[in-house]
Amino acid sequence: MIDDIDSNDGVMPSVKATEVSAVTPTNQAIYEAGKSMLIESVGIGREFCKFMIGTSMGAIPIYLALLKFVLPEEYVPTVRVGILSLVPAVLFLVAGIIFLIGYFPQQGVASLDIPAEIESERRTTVRRRQRIGITGFTVFCISVVAALLITGSMLRMPKENGYSDPSKNGTEQSHAADRAAHGS
Amino acid sequence: MSKETIEIEGCTQCGGTHTYTLEVERAVIIKMMTVSDMSERCRSVKVTRLFVCPVKKEQYQATFYLEDTSSSRIKDVSVVGLAGDASDD
């Protein structure tokens, strides 16, 4: 006979268990999943920020290269067009900086003897990284849309914006020369 | 948060009876009591939690029922430990 080793010290139980069983395989799997979610929750936000730093910063040269590819070689943009076309690159940089802030190590104090403190620190960290991740991703999406819009509009750049077509200039000059020759 | 004790008879690991302390988090809703609230019956909430047998140090699960009302809804139930356990030996 096994003695009950826990002494109640006169504590009257208010609840009685109705079903007692070994941990079912489903519950065990759910428990393990919950454990890994809890343990990985801090690292996942950090990994996402780390991945997005590379994506955001890498998008800057890609966008500039795309712009260079789309625009003609002799194109000289106006100040307004130049500033407008740099907006997506700046937004990618801002998104990258936001993700960098999320990836940056942060300081906190928690006593290992007090699980509540550890849980509080964990929640604070997860919430902070989630807010930063959402903000950074929003800025990233805006910059992608802006890049698409500006690149698309550059494809249909009208001639009046300082761009002169060399082949058409040659034709116009020859027509002018013909008119001058016929006139004289 | 309120503390309640639960007695588990017939532990699947050692066959004994153990008493644990539960921490019950309730959402207290302050509202005007109406006639229907006066005659409101408590609702039974089925809760399944994992417990650790103090003899075999193995886990097992137990299902129990707690009661709540519309002004005191149960949000979370967590197992604190053995009732009256002062040390972690």
XYZ file of C-alpha atoms in Angstrom:
273
model
C 0.000 0.000 0.000
C 1.384 3.328 -0.968
C 1.095 6.104 1.590
C -0.224 9.350 0.387
C 2.835 11.545 0.772
C 1.183 14.930 0.505
C -0.258 16.178 3.734
C -3.252 18.402 3.351
C -2.670 20.228 6.619
C -6.412 20.368 7.055
C -7.124 21.788 3.569
C -10.595 20.762 2.421
C -10.682 20.241 -1.335
C -13.368 22.295 -3.069
C -13.256 20.324 -6.315
C -13.195 16.623 -7.051
C -11.854 15.144 -10.251
C -14.372 13.121 -12.216
C -12.132 11.412 -14.757
C -8.526 10.458 -14.142
C -6.501 8.849 -16.900
C -3.062 8.669 -18.418
C -2.228 11.502 -20.766
C -3.842 10.674 -24.104
C -1.571 10.730 -27.204
C -3.561 13.652 -28.598
C -3.172 15.677 -25.430
C 0.496 14.759 -25.254
C 1.012 15.989 -28.818
C -0.898 19.187 -28.070
C 1.165 19.661 -24.944
C 4.408 19.208 -26.874
C 3.179 21.613 -29.560
C 2.313 24.141 -26.892
C 5.725 23.722 -25.310
C 7.553 24.322 -28.594
C 5.306 27.312 -29.382
C 6.124 28.801 -26.007
C 9.848 28.216 -26.348
C 10.088 29.374 -29.961
C 7.802 32.387 -29.617
C 10.649 34.670 -28.623
C 12.962 33.544 -31.417
C 10.424 33.595 -34.238
C 9.953 37.362 -34.129
C 13.696 37.853 -34.139
C 14.159 35.482 -37.100
C 11.471 37.319 -39.055
C 13.183 40.677 -38.439
C 16.519 39.171 -39.458
C 15.050 37.859 -42.722
C 13.280 41.100 -43.542
C 16.410 43.200 -42.970
C 18.080 41.413 -45.875
C 14.954 41.583 -48.021
C 14.387 45.302 -47.438
C 17.989 46.332 -47.912
C 18.357 44.094 -50.968
C 15.312 45.664 -52.570
C 17.055 49.053 -52.795
C 19.683 48.148 -55.426
C 17.148 45.972 -57.246
C 14.730 48.877 -57.513
C 17.470 51.302 -58.614
C 18.691 48.803 -61.201
C 15.137 48.350 -62.462
C 14.756 52.084 -62.728
C 17.963 52.360 -64.678
C 16.788 49.577 -66.970
C 13.423 51.188 -67.593
C 14.664 54.701 -68.223
C 16.490 55.659 -71.440
C 20.214 56.347 -71.240
C 20.057 60.052 -72.041
C 17.166 60.729 -69.674
C 17.647 63.705 -67.377
C 14.953 63.802 -64.714
C 13.547 66.955 -63.234
C 14.002 67.587 -59.519
C 10.409 66.569 -58.803
C 10.660 63.350 -60.788
C 14.029 62.566 -59.242
C 12.748 62.963 -55.694
C 9.618 60.986 -56.478
C 11.567 58.115 -57.939
C 13.746 57.914 -54.818
C 10.749 57.551 -52.488
C 10.495 53.729 -52.747
C 14.226 53.361 -52.081
C 13.944 55.544 -48.996
C 10.914 53.577 -47.820
C 12.816 50.287 -48.244
C 15.599 51.777 -46.155
C 13.135 52.877 -43.476
C 11.599 49.385 -43.407
C 15.063 47.871 -43.064
C 15.868 50.191 -40.159
C 12.603 49.281 -38.435
C 13.423 45.578 -38.745
C 16.925 46.301 -37.491
C 15.443 47.886 -34.380
C 13.361 44.746 -33.895
C 16.414 42.501 -34.265
C 18.526 44.627 -31.925
C 19.227 42.948 -28.551
C 17.130 44.325 -25.746
C 17.711 44.411 -22.024
C 15.396 43.041 -19.383
C 15.510 41.775 -15.827
C 13.870 38.593 -14.641
C 14.502 36.303 -11.734
C 14.629 32.609 -12.550
C 13.041 31.936 -9.185
C 9.917 33.835 -10.166
C 8.266 32.255 -13.237
C 5.786 35.134 -13.418
C 8.637 37.552 -14.091
C 10.013 35.369 -16.877
C 6.549 35.118 -18.416
C 6.081 38.875 -18.181
C 9.442 39.503 -19.885
C 8.618 36.965 -22.569
C 5.258 38.579 -23.303
C 6.794 42.045 -23.405
C 9.440 40.859 -25.867
C 6.964 39.026 -28.093
C 4.549 41.991 -28.168
C 7.327 44.468 -28.921
C 8.693 42.372 -31.789
C 5.174 41.834 -33.138
C 4.487 45.584 -33.199
C 7.820 46.282 -34.866
C 7.274 43.460 -37.365
C 3.842 44.733 -38.359
C 5.066 48.329 -38.681
C 8.086 47.334 -40.726
C 6.072 45.043 -42.969
C 3.500 47.774 -43.609
C 6.233 50.188 -44.659
C 7.757 47.451 -46.835
C 4.441 46.793 -48.596
C 3.926 50.526 -49.200
C 7.384 50.786 -50.696
C 6.749 47.802 -52.977
C 3.522 49.390 -54.244
C 5.263 52.741 -54.679
C 8.112 51.078 -56.584
C 5.662 49.341 -58.918
C 3.710 52.538 -59.520
C 6.794 54.635 -60.212
C 8.388 52.025 -62.428
C 5.137 51.623 -64.319
C 4.772 55.350 -64.796
C 8.373 55.625 -65.963
C 7.575 53.212 -68.778
C 5.050 55.696 -70.107
C 7.203 58.795 -69.505
C 6.011 61.594 -71.852
C 8.580 63.376 -74.036
C 7.947 66.827 -72.422
C 9.762 65.872 -69.245
C 13.185 66.700 -70.551
C 13.693 63.533 -72.540
C 14.614 64.017 -76.136
C 14.618 61.185 -78.634
C 17.909 61.338 -80.573
C 16.494 59.494 -83.580
C 13.556 61.859 -83.831
C 15.888 64.882 -83.471
C 17.841 63.677 -86.463
C 14.652 63.389 -88.532
C 13.438 66.829 -87.472
C 16.791 68.363 -88.351
C 16.749 66.822 -91.833
C 13.174 68.105 -92.395
C 14.244 71.580 -91.261
C 17.210 71.452 -93.626
C 14.887 70.420 -96.518
C 12.490 73.306 -95.754
C 15.435 75.727 -95.644
C 16.775 74.404 -98.944
C 13.375 74.706 -100.680
C 12.846 78.194 -99.211
C 16.168 79.638 -100.450
C -7.433 35.152 -9.072
C -8.759 32.654 -6.627
C -7.163 29.518 -5.311
C -9.084 26.279 -5.134
C -8.066 22.790 -4.161
C -8.800 19.638 -6.084
C -8.677 16.101 -4.802
C -7.763 13.401 -7.285
C -8.540 9.862 -6.269
C -7.080 6.894 -8.074
C -3.944 8.412 -9.528
C -3.060 6.454 -12.684
C 0.617 6.421 -11.725
C 0.603 5.344 -8.078
C -3.073 4.643 -7.329
C -3.131 7.039 -4.399
C -5.069 10.201 -3.695
C -3.454 13.585 -4.225
C -4.614 17.099 -3.537
C -3.504 19.971 -5.690
C -3.950 23.724 -5.606
C -5.544 25.373 -8.628
C -5.360 29.031 -9.553
C -8.604 30.104 -11.172
C -8.658 33.349 -13.112
C -12.127 34.784 -13.422
C -13.475 37.718 -15.377
C -15.515 39.701 -12.899
C -18.318 41.557 -14.629
C -20.022 44.278 -12.682
C -23.592 44.711 -13.813
C -27.013 45.588 -12.553
C -28.692 42.593 -11.016
C -32.018 41.780 -12.580
C -34.675 39.295 -11.580
C -33.267 36.754 -14.015
C -29.814 37.195 -12.506
C -31.209 36.452 -9.080
C -32.478 33.098 -10.291
C -29.498 32.376 -12.522
C -28.106 28.897 -12.167
C -24.396 28.292 -12.059
C -22.817 26.973 -15.208
C -20.510 23.945 -15.058
C -17.278 24.326 -16.979
C -15.403 21.155 -17.882
C -11.645 21.529 -17.418
C -8.924 19.021 -18.256
C -5.460 19.612 -16.908
C -2.192 17.755 -16.610
C -0.935 16.873 -13.140
C 2.344 15.396 -11.927
C 2.181 12.452 -9.553
C 4.335 13.321 -6.515
C 5.245 9.648 -6.032
C 6.181 8.551 -9.545
C 6.973 12.042 -10.895
C 4.998 11.178 -14.036
C 2.250 13.134 -15.723
C -1.385 12.161 -15.922
C -4.523 14.051 -16.792
C -7.688 14.661 -14.833
C -11.010 16.206 -15.755
C -13.036 18.200 -13.296
C -15.870 20.693 -13.281
C -15.852 24.231 -11.985
C -18.823 26.500 -11.617
C -19.168 30.039 -12.863
C -21.902 32.595 -13.400
C -22.477 35.368 -15.898
C -20.878 37.865 -13.527
C -17.861 35.686 -12.778
C -16.741 33.799 -15.863
C -13.764 31.455 -15.710
C -10.940 32.644 -17.970
C -8.110 30.324 -17.095
C -7.316 27.474 -14.716
C -3.730 26.602 -13.901
C -2.255 23.972 -11.613
C -0.065 25.578 -8.964
C 1.171 22.457 -7.218
C 0.443 20.102 -4.386
C -1.837 21.512 -1.725
C 0.090 22.369 1.413
C 3.426 21.688 -0.315
C 6.015 24.016 1.218
C 9.154 22.617 -0.392
C 10.228 21.386 -3.801
C 11.986 18.140 -2.765
